[in-house]
mmCIF file of C-alpha atoms in Angstrom:
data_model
loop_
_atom_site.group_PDB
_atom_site.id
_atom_site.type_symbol
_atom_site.label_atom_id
_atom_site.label_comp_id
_atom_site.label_asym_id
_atom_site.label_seq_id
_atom_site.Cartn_x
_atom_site.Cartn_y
_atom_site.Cartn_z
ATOM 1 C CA UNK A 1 10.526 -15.317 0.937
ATOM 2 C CA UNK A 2 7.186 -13.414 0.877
ATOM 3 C CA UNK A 3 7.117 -9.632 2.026
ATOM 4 C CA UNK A 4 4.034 -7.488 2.499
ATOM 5 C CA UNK A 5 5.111 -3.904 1.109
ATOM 6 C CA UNK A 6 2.447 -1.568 2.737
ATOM 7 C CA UNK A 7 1.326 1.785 1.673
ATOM 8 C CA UNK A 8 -0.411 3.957 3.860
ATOM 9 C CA UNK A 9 -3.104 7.515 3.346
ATOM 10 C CA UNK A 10 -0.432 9.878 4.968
ATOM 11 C CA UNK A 11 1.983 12.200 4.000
ATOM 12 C CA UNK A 12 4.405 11.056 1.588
ATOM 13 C CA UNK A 13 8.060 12.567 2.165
ATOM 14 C CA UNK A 14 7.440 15.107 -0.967
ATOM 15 C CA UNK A 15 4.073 15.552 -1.297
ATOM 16 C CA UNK A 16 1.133 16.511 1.559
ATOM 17 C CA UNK A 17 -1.316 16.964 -0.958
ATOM 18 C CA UNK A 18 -4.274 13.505 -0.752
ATOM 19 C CA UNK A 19 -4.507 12.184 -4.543
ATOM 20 C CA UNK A 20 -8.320 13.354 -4.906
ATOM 21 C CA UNK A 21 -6.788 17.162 -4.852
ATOM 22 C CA UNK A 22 -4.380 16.027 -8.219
ATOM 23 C CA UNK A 23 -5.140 17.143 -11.156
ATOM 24 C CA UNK A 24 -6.405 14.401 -13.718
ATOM 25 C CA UNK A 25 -3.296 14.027 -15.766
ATOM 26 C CA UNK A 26 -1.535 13.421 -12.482
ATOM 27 C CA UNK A 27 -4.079 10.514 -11.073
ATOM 28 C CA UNK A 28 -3.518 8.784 -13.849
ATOM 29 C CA UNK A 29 -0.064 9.113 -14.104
ATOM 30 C CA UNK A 30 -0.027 7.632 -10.267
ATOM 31 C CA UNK A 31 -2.325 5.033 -11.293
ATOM 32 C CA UNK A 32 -0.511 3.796 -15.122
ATOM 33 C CA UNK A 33 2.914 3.918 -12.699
ATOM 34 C CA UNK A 34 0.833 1.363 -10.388
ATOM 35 C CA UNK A 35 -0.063 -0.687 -13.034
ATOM 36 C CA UNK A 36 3.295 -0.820 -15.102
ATOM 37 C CA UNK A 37 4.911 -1.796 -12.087
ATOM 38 C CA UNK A 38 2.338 -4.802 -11.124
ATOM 39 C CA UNK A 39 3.250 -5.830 -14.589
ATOM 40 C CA UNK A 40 6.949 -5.626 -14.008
ATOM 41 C CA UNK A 41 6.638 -8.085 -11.056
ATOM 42 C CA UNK A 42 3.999 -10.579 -12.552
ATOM 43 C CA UNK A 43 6.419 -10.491 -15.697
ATOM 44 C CA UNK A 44 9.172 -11.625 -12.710
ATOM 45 C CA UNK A 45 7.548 -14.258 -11.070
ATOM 46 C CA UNK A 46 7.690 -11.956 -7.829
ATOM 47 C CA UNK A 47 3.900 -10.536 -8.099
ATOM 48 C CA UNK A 48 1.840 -12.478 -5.237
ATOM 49 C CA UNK A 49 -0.829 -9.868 -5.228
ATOM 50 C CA UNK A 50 -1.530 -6.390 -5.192
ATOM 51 C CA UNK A 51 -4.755 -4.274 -4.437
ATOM 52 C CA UNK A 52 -5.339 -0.118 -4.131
ATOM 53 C CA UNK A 53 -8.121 0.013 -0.952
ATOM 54 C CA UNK A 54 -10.928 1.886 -0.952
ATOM 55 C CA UNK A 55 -10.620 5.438 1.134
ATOM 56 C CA UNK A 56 -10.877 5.000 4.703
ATOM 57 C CA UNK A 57 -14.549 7.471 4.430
ATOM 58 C CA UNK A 58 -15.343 3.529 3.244
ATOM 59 C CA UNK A 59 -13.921 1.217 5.945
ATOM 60 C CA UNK A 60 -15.565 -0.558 8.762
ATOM 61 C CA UNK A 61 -13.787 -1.577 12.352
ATOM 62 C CA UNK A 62 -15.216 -4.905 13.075
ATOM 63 C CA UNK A 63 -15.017 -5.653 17.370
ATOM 64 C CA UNK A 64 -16.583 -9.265 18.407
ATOM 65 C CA UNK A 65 -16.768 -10.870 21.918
ATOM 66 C CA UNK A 66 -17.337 -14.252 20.029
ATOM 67 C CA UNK A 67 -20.786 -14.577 21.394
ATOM 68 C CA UNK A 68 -22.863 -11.190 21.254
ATOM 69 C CA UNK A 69 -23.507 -9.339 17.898
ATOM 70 C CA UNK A 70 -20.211 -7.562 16.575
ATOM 71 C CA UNK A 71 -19.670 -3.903 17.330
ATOM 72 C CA UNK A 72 -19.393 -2.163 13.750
ATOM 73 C CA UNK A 73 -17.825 1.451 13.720
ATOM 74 C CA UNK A 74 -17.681 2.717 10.138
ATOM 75 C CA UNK A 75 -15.319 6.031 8.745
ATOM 76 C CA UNK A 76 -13.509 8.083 8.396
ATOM 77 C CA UNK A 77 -11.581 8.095 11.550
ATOM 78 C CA UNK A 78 -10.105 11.078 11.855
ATOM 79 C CA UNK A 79 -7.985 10.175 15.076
ATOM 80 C CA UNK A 80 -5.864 8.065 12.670
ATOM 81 C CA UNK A 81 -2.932 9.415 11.159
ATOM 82 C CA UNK A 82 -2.298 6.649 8.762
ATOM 83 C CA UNK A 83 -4.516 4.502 7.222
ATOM 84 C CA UNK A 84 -3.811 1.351 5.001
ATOM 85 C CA UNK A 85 -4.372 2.465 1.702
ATOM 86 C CA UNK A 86 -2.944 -0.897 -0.568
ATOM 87 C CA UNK A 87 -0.361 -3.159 -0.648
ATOM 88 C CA UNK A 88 2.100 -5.760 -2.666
ATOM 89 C CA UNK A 89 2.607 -9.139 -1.721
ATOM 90 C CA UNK A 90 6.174 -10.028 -3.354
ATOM 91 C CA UNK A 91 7.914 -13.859 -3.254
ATOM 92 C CA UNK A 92 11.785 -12.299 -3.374
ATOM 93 C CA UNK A 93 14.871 -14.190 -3.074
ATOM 94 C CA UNK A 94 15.990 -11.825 -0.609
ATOM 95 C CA UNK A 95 15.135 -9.016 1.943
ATOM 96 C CA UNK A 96 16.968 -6.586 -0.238
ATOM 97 C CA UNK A 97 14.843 -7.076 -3.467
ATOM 98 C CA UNK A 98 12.121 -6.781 -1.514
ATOM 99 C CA UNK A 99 13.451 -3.533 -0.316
ATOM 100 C CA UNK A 100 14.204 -2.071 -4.170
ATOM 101 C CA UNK A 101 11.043 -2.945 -4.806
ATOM 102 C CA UNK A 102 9.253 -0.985 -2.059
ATOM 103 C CA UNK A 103 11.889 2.208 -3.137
ATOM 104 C CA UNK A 104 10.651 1.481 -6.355
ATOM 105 C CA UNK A 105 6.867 2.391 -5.190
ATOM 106 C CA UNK A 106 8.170 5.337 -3.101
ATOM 107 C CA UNK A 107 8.753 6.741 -6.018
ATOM 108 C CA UNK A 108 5.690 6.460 -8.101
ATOM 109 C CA UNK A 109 4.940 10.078 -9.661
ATOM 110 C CA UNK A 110 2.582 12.921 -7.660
ATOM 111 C CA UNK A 111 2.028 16.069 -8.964
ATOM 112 C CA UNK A 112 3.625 17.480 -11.879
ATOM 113 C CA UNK A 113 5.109 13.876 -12.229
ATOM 114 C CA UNK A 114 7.374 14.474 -9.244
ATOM 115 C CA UNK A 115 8.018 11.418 -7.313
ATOM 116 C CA UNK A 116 6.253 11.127 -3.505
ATOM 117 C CA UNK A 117 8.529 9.792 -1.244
ATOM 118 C CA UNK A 118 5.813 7.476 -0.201
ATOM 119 C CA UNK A 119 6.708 6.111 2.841
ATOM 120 C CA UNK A 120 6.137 1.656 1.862
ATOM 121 C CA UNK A 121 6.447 -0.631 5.289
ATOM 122 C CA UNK A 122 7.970 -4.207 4.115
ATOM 123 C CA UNK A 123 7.212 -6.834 6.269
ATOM 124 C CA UNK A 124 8.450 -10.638 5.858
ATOM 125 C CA UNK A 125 4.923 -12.646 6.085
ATOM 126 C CA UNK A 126 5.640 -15.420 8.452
ATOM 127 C CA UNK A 127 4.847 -18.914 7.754
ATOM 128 C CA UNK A 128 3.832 -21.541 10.703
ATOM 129 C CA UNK A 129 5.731 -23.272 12.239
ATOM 130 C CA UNK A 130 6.745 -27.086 10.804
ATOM 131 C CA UNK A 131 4.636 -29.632 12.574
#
């Protein structure tokens, strides 16, 4: 079974603070936690994919009619709370592993090493139907 874990720019349960106000030692802490724990999963066979997304100052909202030019609004957009900041793509043998894993990335280290409480949405990704 495939799950989408999804991790989010907002508060994290422990930590209000965004990660360009941490101190160096700290980013990188976040980050080398990020990266030992792709590792982990590719070492598994559970790793899909997994990508960090650029700040939402970068995104662009795409709105098409299918027949005039697209409507492009670009960031930040303040009158979002949350905003999709990466994400896992996991092939688990169960809903529960896919759940350890997303505690797992809760808990990745903020600030003085102290873990976040990151709040990680899993989602099955649904296949189509059998023809």
């Amino acid at each position: 079974m495939k799950y989408m874990l999804v991790k989010t720019y907002s508060d994290a349960a422990y930590c209000s603070a965004p990660l360009p106000e941490w101190g160096p030692e700290d980013i990188a802490a976040h980050i080398d936690f990020q990266r030992a724990l792709g590792e982990q999963l590719a070492a598994a066979g559970e790793l899909v994919d997994a990508q960090g997304l650029a700040g939402p100052e970068q995104a662009l909202i795409v709105c098409s009619d299918g027949s005039s030019a697209p409507v492009v609004t670009d960031g930040p957009f303040p009158e979002t709370k949350e905003f999709l900041a990466g994400y896992w793509v996991v092939d688990v043998d169960s809903p529960e592993r896919a759940i350890e894993i997303a505690a797992q990335a809760s808990a990745a280290p903020g600030p003085g090493g102290k873990p976040l409480g990151e709040y990680i949405e899993v989602r099955q990704i649904m296949s189509a139907p059998a023809e």
